[in-house]
Coordinates of C-alpha atoms in Angstrom, one line a residue:
Chain A
M1 CA 88.6 131.8 93.1
L2 CA 92.2 131.9 91.9
I3 CA 93.3 133.4 88.6
I4 CA 97.0 133.1 87.7
K5 CA 98.1 135.1 84.6
D6 CA 101.4 134.7 82.9
L7 CA 103.3 134.2 86.2
H8 CA 107.0 134.4 86.1
A9 CA 109.2 133.7 89.2
S10 CA 112.9 133.4 89.8
V11 CA 115.4 132.4 92.4
G12 CA 118.3 134.8 92.0
D13 CA 119.0 135.0 88.3
K14 CA 117.3 131.6 87.6
E15 CA 113.8 131.8 86.2
I16 CA 111.8 128.8 87.4
L17 CA 108.2 129.7 86.5
K18 CA 108.0 130.9 82.9
G19 CA 104.5 132.0 82.3
I20 CA 101.9 130.1 84.3
N21 CA 98.2 130.5 83.4
L22 CA 95.7 128.8 85.7
E23 CA 92.2 129.4 86.8
I24 CA 90.7 127.5 89.8
N25 CA 87.0 127.8 90.7
A26 CA 85.2 127.0 93.9
G27 CA 84.3 123.3 94.2
E28 CA 87.1 122.1 91.9
V29 CA 90.0 119.8 92.5
H30 CA 93.1 120.4 90.3
A31 CA 96.1 118.1 90.1
I32 CA 99.4 119.4 89.0
M33 CA 101.8 116.8 87.7
G34 CA 105.1 116.9 86.0
P35 CA 108.7 115.6 86.1
N36 CA 111.1 116.6 88.8
G37 CA 112.4 120.1 88.6
S38 CA 109.5 121.3 86.5
G39 CA 108.5 124.0 89.0
K40 CA 105.6 122.4 90.8
S41 CA 106.8 123.1 94.4
T42 CA 107.9 126.5 93.3
L43 CA 104.4 127.3 92.2
A44 CA 103.0 126.2 95.5
S45 CA 105.6 128.3 97.4
V46 CA 105.0 131.3 95.3
L47 CA 101.3 131.1 96.0
A48 CA 101.9 130.8 99.7
G49 CA 104.3 133.8 99.6
R50 CA 107.7 132.4 100.2
D51 CA 110.2 135.2 99.8
T52 CA 113.0 133.2 98.5
F53 CA 111.2 133.4 95.1
T54 CA 110.8 136.7 93.3
V55 CA 107.8 137.2 91.1
T56 CA 109.2 139.0 88.1
S57 CA 105.9 139.4 86.1
G58 CA 102.4 138.3 85.8
S59 CA 99.6 138.3 88.4
M60 CA 97.8 136.1 91.0
Q61 CA 94.3 137.1 92.0
F62 CA 92.6 135.3 94.9
K63 CA 88.9 136.0 95.4
G64 CA 89.4 139.2 93.4
E65 CA 92.4 140.4 95.4
D66 CA 96.0 140.7 94.2
L67 CA 98.1 138.2 96.2
L68 CA 101.5 139.7 95.5
P69 CA 101.6 142.4 98.2
L70 CA 100.3 140.0 100.9
S71 CA 102.6 138.3 103.4
P72 CA 102.3 134.5 103.9
E73 CA 100.2 135.0 107.1
E74 CA 97.9 137.4 105.3
R75 CA 97.4 134.9 102.6
A76 CA 96.6 132.2 105.2
W77 CA 94.0 134.5 106.8
K78 CA 92.4 135.1 103.3
G79 CA 92.0 131.3 103.1
I80 CA 95.1 129.9 101.4
F81 CA 96.7 126.8 103.0
L82 CA 99.9 125.2 101.9
G83 CA 100.5 121.6 102.9
F84 CA 104.2 121.0 102.9
Q85 CA 106.0 118.3 101.1
Y86 CA 108.4 118.1 104.0
P87 CA 106.6 119.4 107.0
I88 CA 108.9 121.3 109.3
E89 CA 109.7 120.1 112.8
I90 CA 109.5 122.7 115.5
P91 CA 110.9 121.3 118.8
G92 CA 109.6 122.9 121.9
V93 CA 106.3 124.1 120.4
S94 CA 103.6 121.6 121.2
N95 CA 101.3 120.7 118.3
V96 CA 98.3 121.7 120.3
N97 CA 99.7 125.2 121.3
F98 CA 100.8 125.7 117.7
I99 CA 97.5 125.0 116.1
K100 CA 95.6 126.8 118.8
A101 CA 97.7 130.0 118.2
A102 CA 97.1 129.6 114.4
V103 CA 93.3 129.1 114.8
N104 CA 93.0 132.1 117.1
E105 CA 95.0 134.3 114.7
H106 CA 92.5 133.4 112.0
R107 CA 89.6 134.1 114.3
K108 CA 91.1 137.5 115.3
R109 CA 91.1 138.5 111.6
K110 CA 87.5 137.5 111.3
G111 CA 86.6 139.6 114.3
L112 CA 85.8 136.4 116.4
P113 CA 86.9 135.9 120.0
A114 CA 89.5 133.3 120.8
L115 CA 88.1 129.9 121.4
S116 CA 87.7 128.8 125.0
A117 CA 89.8 125.8 126.2
A118 CA 86.8 123.6 126.1
E119 CA 85.6 124.7 122.6
F120 CA 89.1 124.3 121.3
L121 CA 89.5 120.8 122.6
K122 CA 86.2 119.7 121.2
L123 CA 87.1 121.1 117.8
M124 CA 90.5 119.5 117.9
R125 CA 89.1 116.1 118.8
E126 CA 86.7 116.3 116.0
K127 CA 89.3 117.3 113.4
M128 CA 91.9 114.8 114.6
A129 CA 89.4 112.0 114.0
I130 CA 89.3 113.0 110.4
V131 CA 92.9 111.9 110.0
E132 CA 92.7 109.1 112.6
M133 CA 95.2 110.9 114.9
D134 CA 95.0 110.2 118.6
S135 CA 95.6 112.7 121.4
S136 CA 99.2 111.6 121.9
F137 CA 100.1 113.8 118.9
S138 CA 98.8 117.0 120.5
G139 CA 101.3 117.2 123.3
R140 CA 104.4 116.5 121.2
G141 CA 106.4 119.1 119.5
V142 CA 105.1 120.1 116.1
N143 CA 106.1 117.1 113.8
V144 CA 108.9 116.2 116.2
G145 CA 109.5 112.4 116.1
F146 CA 106.6 112.0 113.7
S147 CA 107.0 109.4 111.0
G148 CA 106.6 110.5 107.4
G149 CA 103.0 109.4 107.3
E150 CA 102.2 111.1 110.6
K151 CA 103.7 114.4 109.4
K152 CA 101.4 114.3 106.4
R153 CA 98.4 113.5 108.5
N154 CA 99.3 116.4 110.7
E155 CA 99.3 118.7 107.7
I156 CA 95.8 117.6 106.9
F157 CA 94.8 118.0 110.5
H158 CA 96.1 121.6 110.4
M159 CA 94.1 122.1 107.2
A160 CA 91.0 120.7 108.9
M161 CA 91.4 123.1 111.8
L162 CA 91.9 126.1 109.6
E163 CA 89.2 125.3 107.0
P164 CA 90.9 127.1 104.0
D165 CA 89.1 128.1 100.8
L166 CA 92.1 127.0 98.8
A167 CA 94.3 124.1 99.9
I168 CA 97.5 123.5 98.0
L169 CA 98.9 120.1 98.9
D170 CA 102.5 119.7 97.8
E171 CA 103.3 116.0 97.3
T172 CA 101.2 115.1 100.2
D173 CA 101.4 111.5 99.0
S174 CA 105.2 111.2 99.0
G175 CA 106.5 108.9 101.6
L176 CA 103.1 107.5 102.4
D177 CA 102.2 103.8 102.6
V178 CA 98.8 102.7 101.3
D179 CA 97.0 103.0 104.6
A180 CA 98.3 106.5 105.3
L181 CA 97.5 107.5 101.8
R182 CA 93.9 106.4 102.2
I183 CA 93.6 108.2 105.6
V184 CA 95.0 111.5 104.1
A185 CA 92.9 111.3 101.0
T186 CA 89.8 110.4 102.9
G187 CA 90.5 113.4 105.1
V188 CA 90.9 115.7 102.1
N189 CA 87.7 114.4 100.5
Q190 CA 85.7 114.9 103.7
M191 CA 86.6 118.6 103.7
R192 CA 85.5 119.2 100.1
T193 CA 82.6 121.5 99.6
A194 CA 81.1 123.5 96.8
N195 CA 82.8 126.6 98.3
N196 CA 86.4 125.4 98.5
A197 CA 89.0 124.2 96.1
T198 CA 92.0 121.9 96.3
V199 CA 95.2 121.8 94.3
V200 CA 97.2 118.5 94.7
I201 CA 100.7 118.4 93.5
T202 CA 101.8 114.9 92.8
H203 CA 104.2 112.7 90.9
Y204 CA 102.0 109.7 90.9
Q205 CA 98.6 108.7 89.7
R206 CA 97.9 106.6 92.8
L207 CA 96.8 109.6 94.9
L208 CA 94.4 110.6 92.2
D209 CA 92.6 107.3 92.6
Y210 CA 91.6 108.6 96.0
I211 CA 91.3 112.3 95.4
V212 CA 89.7 112.5 92.0
P213 CA 90.6 115.7 90.2
D214 CA 88.5 117.7 87.8
F215 CA 91.5 118.8 85.9
I216 CA 95.1 117.6 85.5
H217 CA 97.8 120.1 84.5
V218 CA 101.2 119.0 83.4
L219 CA 104.0 121.4 84.3
Y220 CA 107.2 121.3 82.4
Q221 CA 110.1 123.7 82.5
G222 CA 108.0 126.3 84.3
R223 CA 105.0 126.2 82.0
I224 CA 101.7 124.2 81.9
I225 CA 102.1 122.3 78.7
K226 CA 98.9 120.2 78.9
T227 CA 95.6 120.3 80.7
A228 CA 93.0 117.5 80.6
G229 CA 90.6 115.5 82.7
K230 CA 91.3 112.8 85.2
E231 CA 92.0 110.2 82.6
L232 CA 95.3 111.9 81.8
A233 CA 96.8 110.6 85.0
L234 CA 96.4 107.0 83.8
E235 CA 98.0 107.8 80.5
I236 CA 101.0 109.4 82.3
E237 CA 101.2 106.4 84.5
K238 CA 101.5 104.2 81.4
K239 CA 103.5 106.3 79.1
G240 CA 105.4 108.8 81.2
Y241 CA 105.7 112.5 80.3
D242 CA 107.8 112.2 77.1
W243 CA 104.9 112.0 74.7
I244 CA 103.5 115.2 76.1
I245 CA 106.8 117.0 76.1
N246 CA 107.6 115.8 72.6
A247 CA 104.2 116.9 71.3
Q248 CA 104.9 120.5 72.1
Chain B
M1 CA 114.0 118.3 163.6
E2 CA 114.9 122.0 163.8
E3 CA 116.2 123.8 160.9
N4 CA 118.9 126.4 161.5
F5 CA 118.3 129.3 159.3
I6 CA 117.4 132.9 159.7
Y7 CA 114.0 134.0 158.7
A8 CA 112.4 137.4 159.0
P9 CA 108.6 137.0 158.9
S10 CA 108.0 140.8 159.2
V11 CA 110.3 143.1 157.5
T12 CA 109.8 146.7 158.6
S13 CA 107.8 149.0 156.4
G14 CA 109.7 150.9 153.8
E15 CA 111.9 147.9 153.2
F16 CA 111.7 145.9 150.0
R17 CA 109.3 143.1 149.9
C18 CA 108.1 140.8 147.1
R19 CA 104.4 141.3 146.6
V20 CA 103.7 138.2 144.7
P21 CA 105.4 135.3 146.4
L22 CA 105.1 131.8 145.0
K23 CA 102.8 129.5 146.6
G24 CA 104.5 127.4 149.3
A25 CA 107.7 129.5 149.2
R26 CA 109.3 131.1 152.2
Q27 CA 111.0 134.4 151.5
Q28 CA 114.2 135.9 152.8
F29 CA 115.4 139.3 151.8
I30 CA 119.0 140.5 151.4
V31 CA 119.3 144.2 150.8
N32 CA 122.7 145.6 149.7
G33 CA 124.3 142.5 151.1
S34 CA 122.7 142.6 154.6
V35 CA 120.4 139.8 155.6
Q36 CA 117.1 141.4 156.7
G37 CA 116.5 140.5 160.3
G38 CA 119.5 138.2 160.6
A39 CA 123.2 137.7 160.5
S40 CA 125.4 137.6 157.5
P41 CA 126.5 135.6 155.7
F42 CA 123.2 133.9 155.0
T43 CA 123.5 130.3 156.0
L44 CA 121.1 127.4 155.5
E45 CA 121.9 124.2 157.2
V46 CA 119.4 121.4 156.3
P47 CA 119.7 118.7 159.0
E48 CA 120.2 115.1 158.2
G49 CA 117.1 113.5 156.9
C50 CA 115.1 116.7 156.6
L51 CA 113.0 116.9 153.5
R52 CA 112.0 120.6 153.0
D53 CA 108.8 120.8 151.1
E54 CA 108.6 124.6 150.8
M55 CA 110.9 126.4 148.5
L56 CA 113.1 128.9 150.1
Q57 CA 113.4 132.1 148.1
L58 CA 116.4 134.3 148.6
I59 CA 115.8 137.8 147.2
S60 CA 118.9 139.8 147.0
V61 CA 118.4 143.4 145.9
R62 CA 120.6 146.4 145.5
N63 CA 119.4 150.0 145.7
A64 CA 120.7 153.5 145.9
D65 CA 121.3 153.3 149.7
N66 CA 124.6 151.6 149.0
T67 CA 126.3 151.9 145.6
A68 CA 129.8 150.8 146.7
P69 CA 131.2 147.5 145.3
L70 CA 129.9 144.7 147.4
S71 CA 130.9 141.2 148.1
T72 CA 128.5 138.8 149.8
R73 CA 128.4 135.2 150.8
Q74 CA 125.7 132.5 151.1
I75 CA 126.3 129.1 152.5
Y76 CA 124.1 126.0 152.0
R77 CA 124.7 122.7 153.6
F78 CA 122.5 119.8 153.0
G79 CA 122.9 117.0 155.5
K80 CA 122.8 113.3 154.7
H81 CA 119.6 112.3 152.8
S82 CA 118.1 115.7 153.2
S83 CA 116.5 117.6 150.4
G84 CA 115.4 121.1 149.5
R85 CA 114.7 123.7 146.8
I86 CA 116.2 127.1 146.7
L87 CA 115.2 130.1 144.5
Q88 CA 117.8 132.8 144.4
C89 CA 116.7 136.1 142.8
F90 CA 119.2 138.9 142.2
H91 CA 117.9 142.4 141.3
T92 CA 119.0 146.0 141.2
F93 CA 116.4 148.7 141.8
T94 CA 118.1 151.8 140.6
M95 CA 120.2 152.7 137.6
D96 CA 123.4 153.1 139.6
S97 CA 126.6 151.4 138.6
F98 CA 126.5 148.4 141.0
E99 CA 129.3 146.0 141.3
T100 CA 128.3 142.9 143.1
E101 CA 130.1 139.7 143.9
D102 CA 128.4 136.7 145.4
R103 CA 130.2 133.7 146.8
V104 CA 127.9 130.8 147.2
E105 CA 129.0 127.6 148.8
I106 CA 126.9 124.5 148.3
R107 CA 127.7 121.2 150.1
L108 CA 125.6 118.1 149.5
E109 CA 126.3 115.3 151.9
E110 CA 125.6 111.7 151.2
G111 CA 122.3 111.1 149.5
A112 CA 121.2 114.7 149.7
A113 CA 119.1 116.2 146.9
A114 CA 118.9 119.8 146.1
E115 CA 117.6 122.1 143.5
F116 CA 118.7 125.7 142.9
F117 CA 116.9 128.1 140.6
I118 CA 118.7 131.4 140.0
L119 CA 117.1 134.4 138.4
Q120 CA 119.3 137.3 137.5
N121 CA 117.6 140.5 136.5
E122 CA 119.5 143.7 136.9
H123 CA 119.9 147.0 135.2
N124 CA 122.3 147.8 132.4
K125 CA 124.9 149.5 134.6
A126 CA 125.1 146.6 137.0
S127 CA 127.9 144.2 137.0
H128 CA 127.4 141.0 138.9
R129 CA 129.8 138.1 139.4
T130 CA 128.9 134.9 141.1
F131 CA 131.2 132.1 142.3
Y132 CA 129.5 128.9 143.1
D133 CA 131.6 126.4 144.9
I134 CA 129.8 123.1 144.9
S135 CA 130.5 119.6 146.1
L136 CA 128.5 116.5 146.0
A137 CA 129.1 113.4 148.2
R138 CA 128.0 109.9 147.4
D139 CA 124.5 109.5 145.9
A140 CA 123.9 113.2 146.1
S141 CA 122.0 115.0 143.3
L142 CA 121.9 118.6 142.3
N143 CA 119.7 120.3 139.7
M144 CA 120.5 123.9 139.0
V145 CA 119.0 126.3 136.5
F146 CA 120.3 129.8 135.8
V147 CA 118.0 132.3 134.1
S148 CA 120.1 135.4 133.3
L149 CA 117.2 137.6 132.1
H150 CA 118.8 141.0 132.0
G151 CA 121.9 142.8 133.3
G152 CA 124.8 144.9 132.1
R153 CA 127.4 142.2 132.9
I154 CA 126.6 138.9 134.5
E155 CA 129.3 136.4 135.1
N156 CA 128.6 133.0 136.7
N157 CA 131.6 130.9 137.7
L158 CA 130.7 127.4 138.8
K159 CA 133.1 124.9 140.3
V160 CA 131.5 121.5 140.8
D161 CA 133.2 118.6 142.4
L162 CA 131.7 115.2 142.1
C163 CA 133.4 113.5 145.1
G164 CA 131.3 110.4 145.8
E165 CA 130.0 107.6 143.6
H166 CA 126.6 107.8 142.0
G167 CA 126.5 111.6 142.3
S168 CA 124.4 113.4 139.8
C169 CA 124.6 117.0 138.6
D170 CA 122.4 118.8 136.2
L171 CA 123.3 122.4 135.2
G172 CA 121.1 124.5 133.0
G173 CA 121.5 128.1 131.9
L174 CA 119.5 130.5 129.8
Y175 CA 120.9 133.9 129.1
L176 CA 119.4 136.7 127.1
T177 CA 121.3 139.8 126.0
D178 CA 120.5 142.9 124.2
G179 CA 122.0 146.4 124.0
K180 CA 125.6 146.1 125.1
Q181 CA 125.1 143.4 127.7
T182 CA 127.6 140.7 128.4
M183 CA 126.8 137.3 129.9
I184 CA 129.5 134.9 130.9
N185 CA 129.2 131.3 132.1
N186 CA 132.3 129.5 133.3
V187 CA 131.9 125.9 134.4
E188 CA 134.7 123.8 135.9
L189 CA 133.2 120.4 136.6
E190 CA 135.3 117.5 137.9
H191 CA 134.5 113.8 138.2
Y192 CA 136.8 112.4 140.8
V193 CA 135.1 109.0 141.4
P194 CA 133.4 106.3 139.3
E195 CA 129.8 106.2 138.2
C196 CA 128.7 109.8 138.4
R197 CA 126.8 111.7 135.9
S198 CA 126.7 115.3 134.9
N199 CA 124.7 117.1 132.3
Q200 CA 125.1 120.7 131.2
V201 CA 122.9 122.7 128.8
F202 CA 123.6 126.4 128.4
K203 CA 121.6 128.4 125.9
G204 CA 121.6 132.0 124.8
I205 CA 119.6 134.4 122.7
L206 CA 121.7 137.3 121.7
D207 CA 120.3 140.5 120.2
D208 CA 121.8 144.0 119.4
E209 CA 125.5 144.1 120.4
G210 CA 125.1 141.5 123.2
V211 CA 128.0 139.3 123.9
A212 CA 128.0 135.8 125.5
R213 CA 130.9 133.8 126.6
F214 CA 130.8 130.1 127.6
Y215 CA 133.7 128.3 128.9
G216 CA 133.1 124.8 130.2
R217 CA 135.6 122.2 131.2
V218 CA 134.7 118.7 132.3
K219 CA 137.5 116.8 133.8
V220 CA 137.2 113.1 134.3
D221 CA 139.9 111.7 136.6
R222 CA 141.6 108.4 136.0
D223 CA 139.6 106.6 138.6
A224 CA 136.3 108.0 137.4
Q225 CA 135.3 105.0 135.3
K226 CA 131.7 104.7 134.0
T227 CA 131.3 108.5 134.1
E228 CA 128.5 110.0 132.0
A229 CA 129.2 113.6 131.2
M230 CA 127.4 115.8 128.7
Q231 CA 127.9 119.4 128.0
A232 CA 126.2 121.6 125.4
N233 CA 126.2 125.3 124.6
H234 CA 123.8 126.6 122.0
N235 CA 123.4 130.2 120.9
I236 CA 121.0 132.0 118.7
I237 CA 122.1 135.3 117.2
I238 CA 119.3 137.7 116.4
S239 CA 121.3 140.7 115.1
D240 CA 124.4 141.1 113.0
K241 CA 126.4 142.6 115.8
A242 CA 125.8 140.1 118.6
R243 CA 128.6 137.8 119.4
A244 CA 129.0 134.5 121.1
Y245 CA 132.2 132.8 122.2
S246 CA 132.0 129.2 123.2
K247 CA 134.7 126.9 124.4
P248 CA 133.5 123.5 125.6
Q249 CA 136.2 121.2 126.8
L250 CA 136.5 117.6 127.8
E251 CA 139.5 116.3 129.6
I252 CA 139.3 112.6 130.1
Y253 CA 141.8 110.4 131.9
A254 CA 139.6 107.4 132.4
D255 CA 139.0 104.9 129.6
D256 CA 135.5 103.6 130.2
V257 CA 133.3 106.7 130.0
K258 CA 130.4 108.2 128.0
C259 CA 131.1 111.8 127.4
S260 CA 130.0 114.3 124.8
H261 CA 130.2 118.0 124.3
G262 CA 129.0 120.4 121.7
S263 CA 128.5 123.9 120.8
T264 CA 126.4 125.6 118.1
L265 CA 125.8 129.1 117.0
G266 CA 122.9 129.9 114.6
R267 CA 120.1 132.2 113.6
L268 CA 116.4 131.7 113.7
D269 CA 115.3 129.0 111.3
E270 CA 113.6 130.8 108.3
E271 CA 112.1 127.5 107.1
E272 CA 110.3 127.1 110.5
I273 CA 109.2 130.7 110.4
F274 CA 107.7 130.4 106.9
Y275 CA 106.0 127.2 107.9
M276 CA 104.4 128.9 110.9
R277 CA 103.4 131.9 108.7
T278 CA 101.6 129.6 106.2
R279 CA 99.4 128.6 109.2
G280 CA 98.5 132.2 109.8
I281 CA 100.9 132.9 112.6
P282 CA 102.3 136.5 112.1
E283 CA 106.0 136.7 111.5
G284 CA 106.8 138.5 114.8
E285 CA 104.9 135.9 116.7
A286 CA 106.6 133.1 114.8
R287 CA 110.0 134.5 115.8
I288 CA 109.0 134.8 119.5
M289 CA 107.5 131.3 119.4
Q290 CA 110.8 129.9 118.0
Q291 CA 112.8 131.7 120.6
M292 CA 110.5 130.4 123.4
A293 CA 110.9 126.9 122.0
F294 CA 114.7 127.3 122.1
A295 CA 114.5 128.5 125.7
W296 CA 112.2 125.7 126.7
E297 CA 114.9 123.1 126.8
V298 CA 116.5 125.0 129.7
L299 CA 113.2 126.2 131.4
Q300 CA 111.7 122.7 131.4
R301 CA 114.4 121.8 133.9
I302 CA 112.7 123.9 136.5
S303 CA 110.7 121.3 138.5
S304 CA 108.2 123.6 140.1
E305 CA 105.4 124.2 137.6
E306 CA 104.4 127.5 139.1
L307 CA 108.0 128.8 139.0
R308 CA 108.5 127.4 135.5
D309 CA 105.4 129.2 134.3
R310 CA 106.5 132.4 135.9
M311 CA 110.0 132.2 134.4
Q312 CA 108.5 131.4 131.0
S313 CA 106.3 134.4 131.1
L314 CA 109.3 136.6 132.2
V315 CA 111.4 135.3 129.4
E316 CA 108.6 135.9 126.9
K317 CA 108.1 139.4 128.1
R318 CA 111.8 140.0 127.8
L319 CA 111.9 138.7 124.3
R320 CA 108.9 140.9 123.4
G321 CA 110.7 143.9 124.9
E322 CA 108.2 144.4 127.6
F323 CA 108.8 145.3 131.2
N324 CA 110.0 142.3 133.3
N325 CA 107.5 142.3 136.1
C326 CA 105.5 139.4 137.6
R327 CA 101.8 139.4 137.0
N328 CA 99.9 141.6 139.4
C329 CA 103.1 143.4 140.6
S330 CA 104.3 146.8 139.4
K331 CA 107.8 146.4 140.7
N332 CA 110.3 145.8 137.9
C333 CA 112.4 143.3 139.8
C334 CA 111.1 140.4 137.9

């Protein structure tokens, strides 16, 4: 589904990603771990098309198509979703109108008509239930006045509405208490199919107790320095990253 | 109880007429300063205790029949414990260089409640100055919202006197500029007596070489204890050449008051825009959505849902660079 080859990306003169190689197939869950400042969030942003980063070399292919020339919205329409570490508040735009606009933009690109009010409401109720959100969230401004946990649940709600092929969840577990973590993880797991893939970026092993990855990659100084199965998370939890870094 | 105001139910053919009146609104036309079917200046006296349900819409237009500088007056008096809603629309119909000056007097007697919604939509060569002289007696309340949609030069001068205790005054303004348009809002608001509140929010979206000026002075007299006064002016600059000048001022002589003022100038938030785009909302739409969200804080102050929806749609069309006309109407007045 996604093939990243020797990806280099910079902010200004500073190179942050220094040759990432990664292949993600349908049906898989990948976890990306690593110490602060290793480039995890940058990788997520570059995949989603944020223009503050410049890709200096390498390639990203998504479902056989080069991602580089595509805008963030075009990538979204192709099926890429980025769940933000810090979801943005948009005062004045209600959550329901926002997600309705987003869903209908996706439908337009698929040649589908916009959803009727009734169809949309039904879909929204169904998807809100996945993350145990009640309808009071829909009328409020996007993420405005939401607690940390509510914001992350809202991200998963957006994901559920848009049904992406590849979801990249950037530190979705940060700032969550155990209950919110369970709700978010259960939501993500419910959406897993043989046809989609998930990348979770996390600092901690605890999220991976709920969302069990097929592969764990350790990112350090802009490179993936180790890839292993789910058991790696436990080892990192016990021993930290030093032993991996030193083994290089 | 009889109301004393002039109303022309049938304007003669050939005269201007709004084709899509709001539900429950009574319309009165003023063409080149002359009140259609009635005497000038336009005067509305709402008698004591009279609660007007229907909105009164004053549509003041200028056309090629008279392009000389013009000064007009409108007088509104709300008697004790009366209430009413007024929609004032100002339009030009031709590209001539109009100079218009409107002096509007608003008197609210004890316990009166009034709302004024003002839509200004004129051509680029039109220069329009308004002078609102407003006073509120005890327990009176006023809610006023200006939507300066389009115009070469629009200048609103407001003088508000809170003369009786427990008076309440809300002033909202939204101004949109592009090309070389200039929009000016000057507010002089004075709290003379204790326990009144005032709240002002003026917001602008400035594109091209548009210029906005906001000057606001809130004066709280020595006797006006327990005053609550807030004033805010926020501007979004879309282009490199647009300019905004803002001068909010508080002058406080009482010592037990709650007052604040603030002013900001910024650009569209790129973080918000990226966030929206990752959800599949195209960049252009994301920018419009953000501007509409910015405008909403002012538009939400319009208490009539139908009017609010219409204004919202006019603002959206304006931001999209489309013609400013109401749905189902081909005239470009709104």
